[in-house]
Amino acid sequence: MAFYYIQKVVFLKIENIISTMKCFSVCPHDCPDACALEVEIKDNMVVKISGNKDHVFTQGSICNKTYFYRDVIYSDKRVLYPYKRVGKKGNLSFERISWKEAIKTIVERWQNILKHYQSDSILPYSYAGTEGVLNNASMDRRFFNKLQSAQLLRTICSAAGSKGFELAYGKAIGTNPIYTQNSKFIIFWGINAIVTNLHQAIFAQRARLNGAKIISIDVEKNETANFADEFYHIMPASDGVLALGIANIIINENLYDKEFIESNTVGFDKFKELAKDYTPNTVSKQTGLSKEQLNKLAIEYATIKPSFIRIGNGLQHHLNGGFNTWAISLLPALVGSWKYKEGGALKSNSGYFPINKTLLERPDLLNKKPRSINMVELGKALTDNKNPIKSIYVYNSNPLVVAPNHNLVKKGFEREDLFVVVHERLWSDTAKYADIVLPSTTSFEHEDLYISYWHNVIAFANRVIEPLGQSKPNIEVFSMLAQAFGFSQDCFKDNVYDLADQALDSEYFKRHNISLNRLLKEKFIELEYIDFPYKDSAYTKTEKIQFENPEAINLAGTGLPECTALTLNYPFILISPPNKHFLNSTFAHVNKLKEKEYAPYVKINPKDAIKYDLKDNCNVEIFNEQGSCILKAMISDDVKEGVLVARGLYWVDDYINKQPINTLTSDKLSDIGGGAVFFSSGVNIKKV
């Protein structure tokens, strides 16, 4: 008998009540804060989640989303057992099976594919559904390396910005955020920190109480813009132009730090020559800021010390995303703010953690070079008839919501000849198109090692409840698959503690006496501060901050990255930033959070609303050559003319025409790093 995905989770009442226990855990979601949690457990059930007060960055505070993580664990959409599809894809018709049958089916289908096609016709697809080091990238990489499957280029979020920053500095290390509580001039650039980096906003507020000034630079007047002392409202994709315009004024006013530049950088003369073209007139036209605003921002940034820039993800999701990040990241070098531990900039601090990825992922198991597929281009890969993907294994991701060019991705998943396996916690939009659905544990039901891409604390969290139903973590499932395939290497027998030991097998961790045993006792350990990451040297080949990087010649086609002109051929540019109550598509099914949020909507400037005869709360269709999405209109001065902002990511069924916002987003690649360009999508709009 077919089983439909809507189900009730039944829990037995236990007569002998066990007293409430408080357990340590870590938030696993794709957020820089990586909060330490205190979880109250009663009768093997989570009853309350709060922030750990002893953690130097969490300090007892967590976001509204994490308070509702219990609603994810005990959701009526929770996948608790393995299932196989018994009807047409997308029709929600599944039949419960055993784990034994599920593994046997996967192995037999893949073995049959391997008889007739290359091994790289099997594609793993994952991203940051969990930020736990081990369940994110360890046994899975080993298994697919041994299988010789296609290699996934995981570029959908930070690739362009990370590469842009590294062109200047060589490594993903910036200011330690703990020091920014004492900064005097703080810029949130392309980041809605109140929503996506809460504790950095808390630190900024402490700095403000100490006399600091807070600036927001963004394309939408969002929560952080309202929190800031001043808001600079710019046009999309003009961030790099603005940065070079600021540099132009600082150089012309002779406010740059000559001593710091001479001692710690290379290529400044080339940068100085480049900045000459970014005059106030030119920059004003491209950014939408007045020349007075430009001058004020540049002078204050150069003269109020120490200054700190928190570089966000939004500005890298354009066709010129790498250029944007690169240009902004050089401003602290221009004014010498790296001389102060409270100064500088932060794009990502993932470079703090020397995780031994070679031991974890075992690239030596590859005996050939299979093809690589950029995850941004998933739709193209799944609809390529000349070099077809015959099977996809999805975990830690929900591509039917998060991937760009949704309709092309959906077309690929609808192929009857594409064998789809989805390992998931919930009956997501992607799970609906699976042939085999496997139940996954939540972070409270398995062990993992945790790091951050914002702060410098490493942690290990044990499970706090037993797995619900027959759910299993990634590590265990890939070990089962390896055994079923007959892979004989001992590495496929490693458990989570073995993997944690291997992850920590580096000279740095040994020198600082950081081991799994110590983490099990202390729960989290703060790594050694880097007070002045770029005062005396950088992580580049020259050991200097590089105003000019030879590698940029290959990446951008010129000696220095240049702004990519947006020739979208549509009247509007669509921006789809994070929703404050969801995290990508995570939490978007939680009714209590959906009730707090407006239905899927699009912000439109009042002048554009008049031009297109739109009223508040009317239904509007946004469309381009890829498809259309129908939402509610919200008329607001929060956006400029010619700009539409539709926050995501809701699940497909929440949209009026069942077409999510990523129906409209481009699957082109950024200038540097091959990243996603979600915010360089041209659209039109009409009332429906």
XYZ file of C-alpha atoms in Angstrom:
688
model
C 0.000 0.000 0.000
C 1.376 3.411 -0.941
C 2.416 5.699 1.882
C 2.002 9.425 1.418
C 4.588 11.714 2.918
C 2.317 13.529 5.364
C 2.607 11.569 8.564
C 2.217 11.919 12.320
C 5.090 11.322 14.683
C 3.781 9.316 17.622
C 5.530 9.395 20.953
C 4.797 7.018 23.831
C 4.179 8.385 27.296
C 6.510 6.833 29.813
C 5.086 6.350 33.286
C 8.413 6.636 35.074
C 9.295 10.281 34.531
C 12.994 11.052 34.353
C 14.120 14.403 35.699
C 15.154 17.061 33.190
C 18.789 16.970 32.063
C 20.778 19.833 30.575
C 23.077 18.835 27.720
C 25.617 20.659 25.586
C 25.202 20.934 21.819
C 26.044 23.230 18.916
C 23.823 24.807 16.280
C 24.610 22.919 13.024
C 23.192 25.395 10.538
C 24.899 27.370 7.793
C 25.383 30.472 9.913
C 28.682 32.090 10.946
C 27.817 32.254 14.652
C 27.959 28.451 15.275
C 26.224 28.986 18.618
C 26.863 26.796 21.640
C 23.559 25.485 22.967
C 22.109 24.285 26.234
C 19.460 21.644 25.558
C 17.002 20.488 28.192
C 16.014 16.826 27.817
C 13.178 14.976 29.507
C 12.236 11.369 28.720
C 14.558 11.406 25.673
C 12.723 14.440 24.303
C 13.964 17.964 23.752
C 11.890 20.351 25.834
C 13.896 23.599 25.614
C 16.823 25.087 23.664
C 18.809 28.103 24.839
C 22.222 29.665 24.384
C 25.248 28.513 26.359
C 26.223 31.341 28.717
C 29.844 30.259 29.096
C 30.690 30.362 25.386
C 32.741 33.490 24.647
C 30.754 34.313 21.499
C 27.280 32.876 22.144
C 27.090 34.364 25.658
C 23.605 32.953 26.229
C 21.980 34.503 23.138
C 20.640 32.578 20.153
C 18.488 33.589 17.202
C 14.746 33.107 17.024
C 15.152 30.312 14.459
C 17.202 28.069 16.742
C 14.637 28.344 19.540
C 12.327 26.478 17.159
C 14.742 23.678 16.256
C 12.528 21.398 18.354
C 9.834 21.897 15.711
C 12.206 20.476 13.116
C 13.052 17.418 15.207
C 9.419 16.596 15.971
C 7.862 17.831 12.730
C 5.016 15.867 11.160
C 7.097 16.115 7.961
C 9.952 14.178 9.561
C 11.290 11.194 7.580
C 11.590 8.335 10.068
C 12.093 5.255 7.867
C 13.484 4.341 4.438
C 11.024 4.535 1.550
C 10.910 3.691 -2.140
C 8.881 5.452 -4.793
C 5.851 3.538 -6.112
C 4.237 6.174 -8.326
C 5.185 9.004 -10.651
C 7.951 11.345 -9.531
C 6.621 14.290 -7.569
C 3.314 12.558 -6.765
C 4.299 11.893 -3.148
C 3.651 8.156 -3.422
C 6.083 6.082 -1.353
C 6.198 2.695 0.298
C 8.119 1.953 3.481
C 11.035 -0.480 3.156
C 13.840 -1.735 5.364
C 17.349 -0.293 5.490
C 18.587 -3.601 4.076
C 16.372 -3.265 1.005
C 17.257 0.419 0.585
C 21.012 -0.210 0.585
C 20.608 -3.264 -1.664
C 18.548 -1.255 -4.162
C 21.052 1.616 -4.289
C 24.010 -0.711 -4.767
C 22.305 -2.778 -7.467
C 21.178 0.304 -9.387
C 24.648 1.862 -9.210
C 26.364 -1.378 -10.186
C 24.118 -1.566 -13.225
C 24.975 2.034 -14.130
C 28.690 1.260 -13.782
C 28.329 -1.611 -16.289
C 27.013 0.678 -19.002
C 28.356 4.148 -18.200
C 31.399 5.868 -16.741
C 31.581 6.051 -12.959
C 31.312 9.842 -13.142
C 27.736 9.497 -14.360
C 26.935 9.179 -10.623
C 26.832 12.578 -8.903
C 26.906 13.409 -5.175
C 25.121 16.660 -4.333
C 25.531 18.285 -0.925
C 26.315 21.553 0.743
C 25.934 22.935 4.273
C 22.716 21.363 5.533
C 24.899 20.612 8.515
C 28.046 22.548 9.386
C 29.285 19.653 11.511
C 32.738 18.880 10.137
C 32.310 15.101 10.093
C 28.761 14.719 8.794
C 29.400 17.471 6.287
C 32.552 16.127 4.637
C 34.348 12.943 5.676
C 33.003 9.441 5.011
C 30.935 10.731 2.082
C 34.027 12.096 0.333
C 35.875 8.815 0.939
C 33.031 6.784 -0.494
C 32.559 8.853 -3.650
C 36.331 9.083 -4.179
C 36.574 5.296 -4.052
C 33.551 4.997 -6.350
C 35.293 7.386 -8.789
C 32.068 9.368 -9.102
C 31.758 12.848 -10.542
C 33.282 15.520 -8.306
C 30.944 18.280 -7.152
C 32.313 21.824 -7.084
C 30.588 23.233 -4.002
C 30.464 26.897 -5.008
C 26.869 27.946 -4.406
C 27.469 30.292 -1.484
C 30.892 31.776 -0.853
C 33.189 30.840 -3.732
C 33.407 34.237 -5.425
C 33.906 36.242 -2.243
C 36.358 33.799 -0.728
C 38.492 33.884 -3.875
C 38.282 37.665 -4.036
C 39.515 38.024 -0.451
C 42.250 35.449 -0.934
C 43.571 37.295 -3.993
C 44.557 40.068 -1.608
C 45.426 38.157 1.566
C 46.018 34.535 0.625
C 43.829 32.941 3.298
C 40.357 33.117 4.853
C 41.473 34.889 8.018
C 40.321 38.324 9.116
C 39.771 40.288 12.281
C 38.897 38.289 15.372
C 35.325 39.458 16.044
C 35.801 39.531 19.809
C 37.912 42.655 19.356
C 35.300 44.530 17.337
C 33.509 45.416 20.567
C 36.171 48.141 20.786
C 36.139 49.299 17.154
C 35.231 52.940 16.522
C 33.898 52.832 12.953
C 32.037 49.685 11.892
C 30.741 49.044 8.381
C 28.258 46.241 7.675
C 28.747 45.917 3.924
C 26.320 43.677 2.034
C 25.300 41.823 5.196
C 22.066 41.972 7.176
C 23.851 41.010 10.387
C 20.773 41.312 12.600
C 19.380 38.371 10.602
C 22.480 36.413 9.522
C 25.274 37.212 12.037
C 23.466 38.196 15.229
C 26.439 38.193 17.579
C 28.473 40.494 15.337
C 25.570 42.943 15.629
C 25.603 42.494 19.417
C 29.327 43.280 19.469
C 28.688 46.347 17.289
C 26.065 47.590 19.729
C 28.568 47.276 22.572
C 31.052 49.249 20.498
C 28.407 51.918 19.872
C 27.825 52.281 23.605
C 31.573 52.908 23.724
C 31.349 55.681 21.142
C 31.555 53.773 17.842
C 29.660 54.705 14.708
C 27.829 51.974 12.765
C 27.357 52.144 8.994
C 25.259 49.899 6.755
C 25.881 49.655 3.002
C 23.298 47.572 1.153
C 20.773 47.343 -1.664
C 17.794 47.093 0.720
C 16.925 49.124 3.786
C 16.791 46.059 6.000
C 16.955 45.350 9.737
C 20.667 46.135 9.926
C 20.207 49.373 7.980
C 17.625 50.437 10.569
C 19.987 49.378 13.365
C 22.888 51.419 11.943
C 23.609 55.092 12.591
C 23.819 55.759 8.851
C 22.622 53.824 5.817
C 24.154 54.061 2.352
C 21.589 52.735 -0.125
C 23.381 51.554 -3.281
C 22.436 49.954 -6.566
C 22.987 46.182 -6.931
C 26.458 45.052 -8.042
C 27.984 48.510 -7.483
C 29.837 47.513 -4.296
C 33.247 47.182 -5.940
C 32.763 50.464 -7.774
C 31.951 52.131 -4.440
C 35.050 50.642 -2.814
C 37.291 51.993 -5.566
C 35.471 55.322 -5.375
C 36.259 55.470 -1.657
C 39.869 54.604 -2.473
C 39.965 57.383 -5.085
C 38.929 60.014 -2.521
C 41.255 58.698 0.193
C 44.222 58.723 -2.195
C 43.397 62.179 -3.583
C 42.999 63.561 -0.060
C 46.337 62.004 0.904
C 44.697 60.052 3.750
C 46.161 56.653 2.921
C 48.754 55.064 5.208
C 51.974 55.312 3.219
C 54.098 53.626 5.872
C 51.808 50.607 6.205
C 51.477 50.253 2.432
C 55.229 50.422 1.883
C 55.989 47.864 4.603
C 53.145 45.384 4.142
C 51.859 45.455 0.565
C 52.842 45.021 -3.075
C 51.326 46.409 -6.253
C 49.979 49.645 -4.787
C 51.048 51.763 -7.765
C 48.874 49.636 -10.072
C 45.945 49.908 -7.658
C 46.445 53.668 -7.395
C 46.334 53.908 -11.173
C 43.161 51.822 -11.298
C 41.429 53.970 -8.651
C 41.980 57.114 -10.753
C 39.123 56.069 -13.043
C 36.624 55.803 -10.180
C 35.939 59.492 -9.756
C 33.076 60.791 -7.598
C 31.075 61.621 -10.735
C 31.458 58.110 -12.153
C 30.846 56.351 -8.855
C 27.844 58.492 -7.980
C 26.131 57.540 -11.242
C 26.767 53.810 -10.771
C 26.009 53.496 -7.050
C 23.141 55.954 -6.699
C 24.903 57.805 -3.866
C 25.504 61.536 -3.978
C 29.026 62.941 -4.215
C 28.531 64.389 -0.734
C 27.710 60.955 0.635
C 30.760 59.450 -1.051
C 33.056 62.090 0.352
C 31.652 61.809 3.880
C 31.916 58.019 3.916
C 35.470 57.987 2.556
C 36.792 60.696 4.905
C 35.204 59.161 8.003
C 36.455 55.687 7.123
C 40.004 56.968 6.665
C 40.129 59.166 9.765
C 38.107 57.379 12.464
C 40.331 54.651 13.874
C 40.194 51.757 14.378
C 37.776 50.996 11.545
C 36.327 47.543 10.807
C 34.405 46.192 7.798
C 32.183 43.113 8.053
C 32.012 41.926 4.434
C 28.796 40.068 3.661
C 27.750 37.355 1.243
C 25.202 39.403 -0.684
C 27.650 41.456 -2.717
C 29.425 38.341 -4.023
C 26.254 36.911 -5.586
C 26.623 39.077 -8.682
C 28.349 38.497 -11.976
C 31.151 40.684 -10.585
C 31.023 39.161 -7.096
C 34.717 38.334 -6.840
C 35.673 41.842 -7.918
C 33.306 43.360 -5.343
C 34.858 41.449 -2.453
C 38.412 41.977 -3.686
C 37.982 45.757 -3.928
C 36.350 46.115 -0.496
C 38.905 43.871 1.184
C 41.766 46.175 0.170
C 40.360 49.250 1.921
C 41.778 48.272 5.360
C 45.224 47.949 3.775
C 44.814 51.370 2.166
C 44.170 53.142 5.486
C 46.343 50.863 7.649
C 43.511 49.640 9.856
C 45.236 46.243 10.139
C 47.614 47.944 12.592
C 44.830 47.718 15.172
C 43.518 44.417 16.489
C 40.071 46.071 16.546
C 40.435 47.103 12.906
C 40.665 45.436 9.514
C 37.941 43.362 7.899
C 36.252 39.989 8.121
C 34.877 37.999 5.198
C 35.450 34.526 6.668
C 37.553 33.154 9.496
C 37.435 29.521 8.382
C 41.203 29.693 7.926
C 41.608 29.650 11.698
C 40.943 25.904 11.744
C 43.645 23.605 10.292
C 41.338 20.595 9.917
C 43.190 17.661 8.334
C 40.984 17.305 5.265
C 43.435 14.916 3.596
C 42.904 12.318 6.327
C 39.173 13.004 6.509
C 38.361 12.935 2.802
C 41.072 10.589 1.463
C 41.662 12.057 -2.020
C 44.237 9.275 -2.511
C 41.302 6.897 -3.108
C 40.787 8.519 -6.507
C 42.735 6.622 -9.145
C 41.660 8.842 -12.047
C 40.455 12.375 -12.616
C 36.665 12.238 -13.044
C 34.723 15.159 -14.418
C 33.819 18.040 -12.133
C 30.358 19.568 -12.056
C 29.693 23.007 -10.622
C 26.678 22.735 -8.318
C 25.418 26.111 -9.577
C 24.916 24.459 -12.969
C 22.973 21.471 -11.642
C 20.085 21.992 -14.070
C 22.443 21.971 -17.037
C 24.201 18.842 -15.771
C 20.952 16.907 -15.245
C 19.610 17.807 -18.682
C 22.823 17.132 -20.624
C 21.931 14.325 -23.035
C 25.429 14.020 -24.496
C 27.146 13.257 -21.189
C 24.255 12.223 -18.948
C 24.150 11.996 -15.182
C 22.390 8.691 -14.478
C 22.090 8.964 -10.706
C 22.251 11.693 -8.071
C 22.641 11.238 -4.312
C 21.383 14.302 -2.408
C 22.275 14.971 1.226
C 22.759 18.118 3.333
C 20.875 20.105 0.685
C 17.473 20.785 -0.863
C 18.278 21.658 -4.512
C 14.651 21.848 -5.666
C 14.427 25.021 -3.558
C 17.962 26.369 -3.202
C 19.504 25.802 -6.645
C 19.221 28.488 -9.336
C 17.161 28.036 -12.504
C 14.598 25.898 -10.673
C 12.608 24.742 -13.700
C 15.683 23.321 -15.402
C 16.695 21.558 -12.168
C 13.157 20.190 -11.811
C 13.196 18.972 -15.407
C 16.326 16.983 -14.596
C 14.846 15.441 -11.445
C 11.695 14.462 -13.363
C 13.678 12.178 -15.672
C 12.517 8.607 -15.189
C 15.974 7.360 -16.129
C 17.631 9.417 -13.353
C 17.976 7.311 -10.208
C 17.562 9.729 -7.288
C 18.536 8.997 -3.685
C 17.750 11.599 -1.031
C 19.010 11.332 2.549
C 16.884 13.829 4.479
C 15.351 14.743 7.827
C 12.148 16.039 6.246
C 9.888 15.348 3.295
C 11.402 18.259 1.413
C 10.632 19.393 -2.118
C 13.641 17.388 -3.303
C 12.602 14.232 -1.446
C 9.348 14.225 -3.408
C 11.343 13.412 -6.565
C 13.417 10.625 -5.031
C 13.380 6.946 -5.936
C 14.809 6.080 -2.520
C 14.375 8.288 0.562
C 16.622 7.634 3.553
C 15.882 9.042 7.039
C 18.554 11.335 8.449
C 19.287 12.261 12.028
C 19.185 15.838 13.244
C 22.270 17.255 14.967
C 20.788 16.418 18.380
C 20.723 12.736 17.366
C 24.366 12.275 16.360
C 27.875 13.289 17.373
C 29.961 15.827 15.478
C 32.879 18.225 15.521
C 32.058 21.914 14.970
C 34.002 24.946 13.803
C 32.898 28.405 12.649
C 33.563 30.662 9.702
C 33.241 33.718 11.973
C 34.748 32.984 15.391
C 37.678 30.873 16.599
C 36.065 28.267 18.867
C 36.124 24.540 18.120
C 33.623 22.209 19.782
C 32.513 18.589 19.940
C 28.898 17.707 20.691
C 27.563 14.286 21.580
C 24.026 13.276 20.723
C 21.536 14.502 23.314
C 18.643 12.203 22.320
C 18.470 8.828 20.642
C 17.696 8.870 16.901
C 14.004 8.993 16.081
C 12.575 6.099 14.095
C 15.314 4.492 12.000
C 17.156 7.701 11.150
C 20.921 7.480 10.629
C 23.716 10.067 10.223
C 25.683 10.498 6.992
C 28.767 8.771 8.377
C 26.918 5.553 9.169
C 25.048 5.443 5.851
C 28.188 5.885 3.737
C 29.926 3.211 5.796
C 27.013 0.878 5.040
C 27.238 1.665 1.333
C 30.991 1.085 1.322
C 30.554 -2.287 3.002
C 27.799 -3.273 0.549
C 30.101 -2.354 -2.350
C 32.842 -4.488 -0.840
C 35.280 -1.626 -0.275
C 37.962 -3.214 1.873
C 39.946 -0.199 3.088
C 39.997 0.218 6.860
C 39.033 3.885 6.531
C 35.443 2.854 5.789
C 35.230 1.260 9.232
C 36.073 4.484 11.093
C 33.455 5.731 13.524
C 32.752 9.348 14.413
C 35.407 9.410 17.136
C 38.040 7.983 14.786
C 37.138 10.675 12.274
C 37.329 13.410 14.900
C 40.819 12.232 15.900
C 41.887 12.355 12.256
C 40.393 15.824 11.745
C 42.486 17.086 14.663
C 45.669 15.399 13.438
C 47.607 18.558 12.595
C 50.715 20.228 13.936
C 48.712 23.216 15.175
C 46.279 21.169 17.271
C 49.094 19.057 18.676
C 51.135 22.119 19.599
C 48.168 23.614 21.444
C 47.159 20.357 23.118
C 43.767 20.306 21.379
C 42.532 16.726 21.153
C 39.247 14.864 21.067
C 39.752 13.717 24.668
C 40.143 17.303 25.771
C 37.092 18.399 23.765
C 35.012 15.628 25.285
C 35.899 16.994 28.716
C 35.731 20.733 28.000
C 33.117 20.696 25.187
C 34.640 23.711 23.401
C 38.083 25.315 23.156
C 38.976 28.800 22.014
C 41.836 28.766 19.521
C 44.759 31.104 19.873
C 43.906 34.671 18.865
C 45.593 36.192 15.853
C 45.728 39.764 17.122
C 47.244 41.305 13.995
C 46.714 38.945 11.041
C 48.200 41.317 8.431
C 50.312 43.811 10.351
C 53.626 42.197 9.475
C 52.862 39.583 6.817
C 50.133 37.965 4.750
C 49.410 34.417 3.568
C 50.180 35.164 -0.078
C 53.200 33.884 -2.004
C 54.899 37.257 -1.522
C 53.927 37.277 2.181
C 52.520 40.738 1.494
C 49.012 42.064 1.005
C 48.603 42.121 -2.761
C 47.026 45.203 -4.308
C 47.871 43.437 -7.557
C 47.741 39.652 -7.788
C 49.262 37.880 -10.824
C 46.657 35.121 -10.460
C 43.939 37.624 -11.287
C 45.235 37.706 -14.864
C 43.940 34.169 -15.403
C 40.776 34.595 -13.376
C 39.497 37.888 -14.666
C 41.342 38.280 -17.949
C 43.104 41.473 -16.877
C 45.894 42.511 -14.529
C 43.271 43.572 -11.986
C 39.642 42.441 -11.732
C 37.224 44.824 -13.383
C 33.543 45.386 -12.761
C 31.331 43.257 -14.972
C 28.665 45.359 -16.692
C 25.173 44.036 -16.021
C 23.477 43.747 -19.382
C 20.360 41.991 -18.167
C 17.937 43.404 -20.776
C 15.117 43.615 -18.227
C 13.644 46.624 -16.384
C 14.332 45.162 -12.902
C 17.147 43.465 -11.056
C 15.883 40.813 -8.624
C 17.534 40.374 -5.212
C 16.525 37.400 -3.025
C 18.237 37.844 0.373
C 17.668 35.652 3.451
C 14.379 35.696 5.297
C 14.836 36.526 8.983
C 12.779 33.516 10.113
C 14.350 30.878 7.810
C 17.874 29.790 6.951
C 17.867 29.041 3.226
C 15.063 26.462 3.065
C 15.645 25.246 6.632
C 12.851 26.187 9.093
C 10.636 27.286 6.177
C 8.181 24.482 6.988
C 7.794 25.455 10.672
C 4.285 26.866 11.061
C 5.133 28.997 14.090
C 7.840 30.748 12.099
C 5.737 31.043 8.950
C 3.062 32.761 11.021
C 5.617 35.393 12.041
C 6.486 36.127 8.426
C 4.523 37.760 5.651
C 3.471 35.384 2.854
C 5.999 35.205 -0.019
C 6.272 38.822 -1.127
C 8.276 41.174 -3.303
C 9.265 44.704 -2.316
C 8.856 47.309 -5.038
C 9.605 51.034 -4.978
C 6.499 53.305 -4.861
C 7.416 55.006 -8.152
C 7.671 51.633 -9.889
C 4.384 50.581 -8.300
C 2.622 53.593 -9.813
C 4.216 52.926 -13.194
C 3.007 49.309 -13.189
C -0.354 50.049 -11.493
C 0.408 47.916 -8.437
C -1.219 48.149 -5.007
C -0.023 46.894 -1.658
C -0.787 43.185 -1.135
C -1.965 42.619 -4.710
C -0.751 39.530 -6.549
C 2.115 40.202 -8.932
C 3.924 37.980 -11.372
C 7.691 38.322 -11.678
C 8.956 36.693 -14.838
C 11.832 36.218 -17.252
C 12.830 33.681 -19.905
C 13.243 30.959 -17.251
C 9.707 31.137 -15.837
C 7.567 33.124 -13.430
C 6.830 33.447 -9.735
C 3.629 34.926 -8.282
C 3.908 36.751 -4.955
C 2.259 39.486 -2.926
C 3.399 43.048 -3.612
C 4.842 45.124 -0.782
C 5.293 48.758 -1.804
C 8.222 50.237 0.068
C 10.986 52.842 -0.043
C 13.276 50.081 1.275
C 14.261 49.394 -2.338
C 15.416 51.679 -5.127
C 13.671 52.140 -8.449
C 14.473 49.277 -10.797
C 15.158 46.867 -7.917
C 12.895 44.099 -6.600
C 13.602 42.299 -3.323
C 11.934 38.945 -2.619
C 13.209 37.305 0.545
C 13.516 33.521 0.592
C 13.545 30.685 0.716
C 10.009 29.393 1.099
C 9.156 25.842 0.084
C 7.560 25.423 -3.328
C 3.965 24.933 -2.138
C 3.981 28.286 -0.325
C 4.160 30.189 -3.608
C 0.865 31.028 -5.292
C 1.775 29.356 -8.584
C 4.031 26.708 -6.986
C 7.075 28.327 -8.583
C 9.785 29.340 -6.067
C 11.865 32.484 -6.367
C 14.832 30.512 -7.728
C 12.763 29.854 -10.824
C 14.042 33.265 -11.898
C 17.651 33.245 -10.704
C 20.469 32.789 -13.164
C 22.743 29.752 -13.233
C 25.590 31.757 -14.756
C 28.903 31.830 -12.879
C 30.660 34.707 -11.158
C 33.756 36.429 -12.495
C 36.033 34.718 -9.978
C 35.673 31.354 -8.223
C 32.770 29.998 -10.276
C 30.243 31.133 -7.680
C 26.474 31.605 -7.876
C 25.048 34.898 -9.162
C 21.610 34.793 -7.532
C 21.450 38.614 -7.416
C 22.292 39.240 -11.072
C 18.910 38.157 -12.388
C 16.903 40.384 -14.701
C 13.096 40.244 -14.440
C 9.883 41.991 -15.397
C 6.727 42.426 -13.323
C 2.983 42.659 -13.901
C -0.223 42.557 -11.882
C -2.242 39.329 -11.981
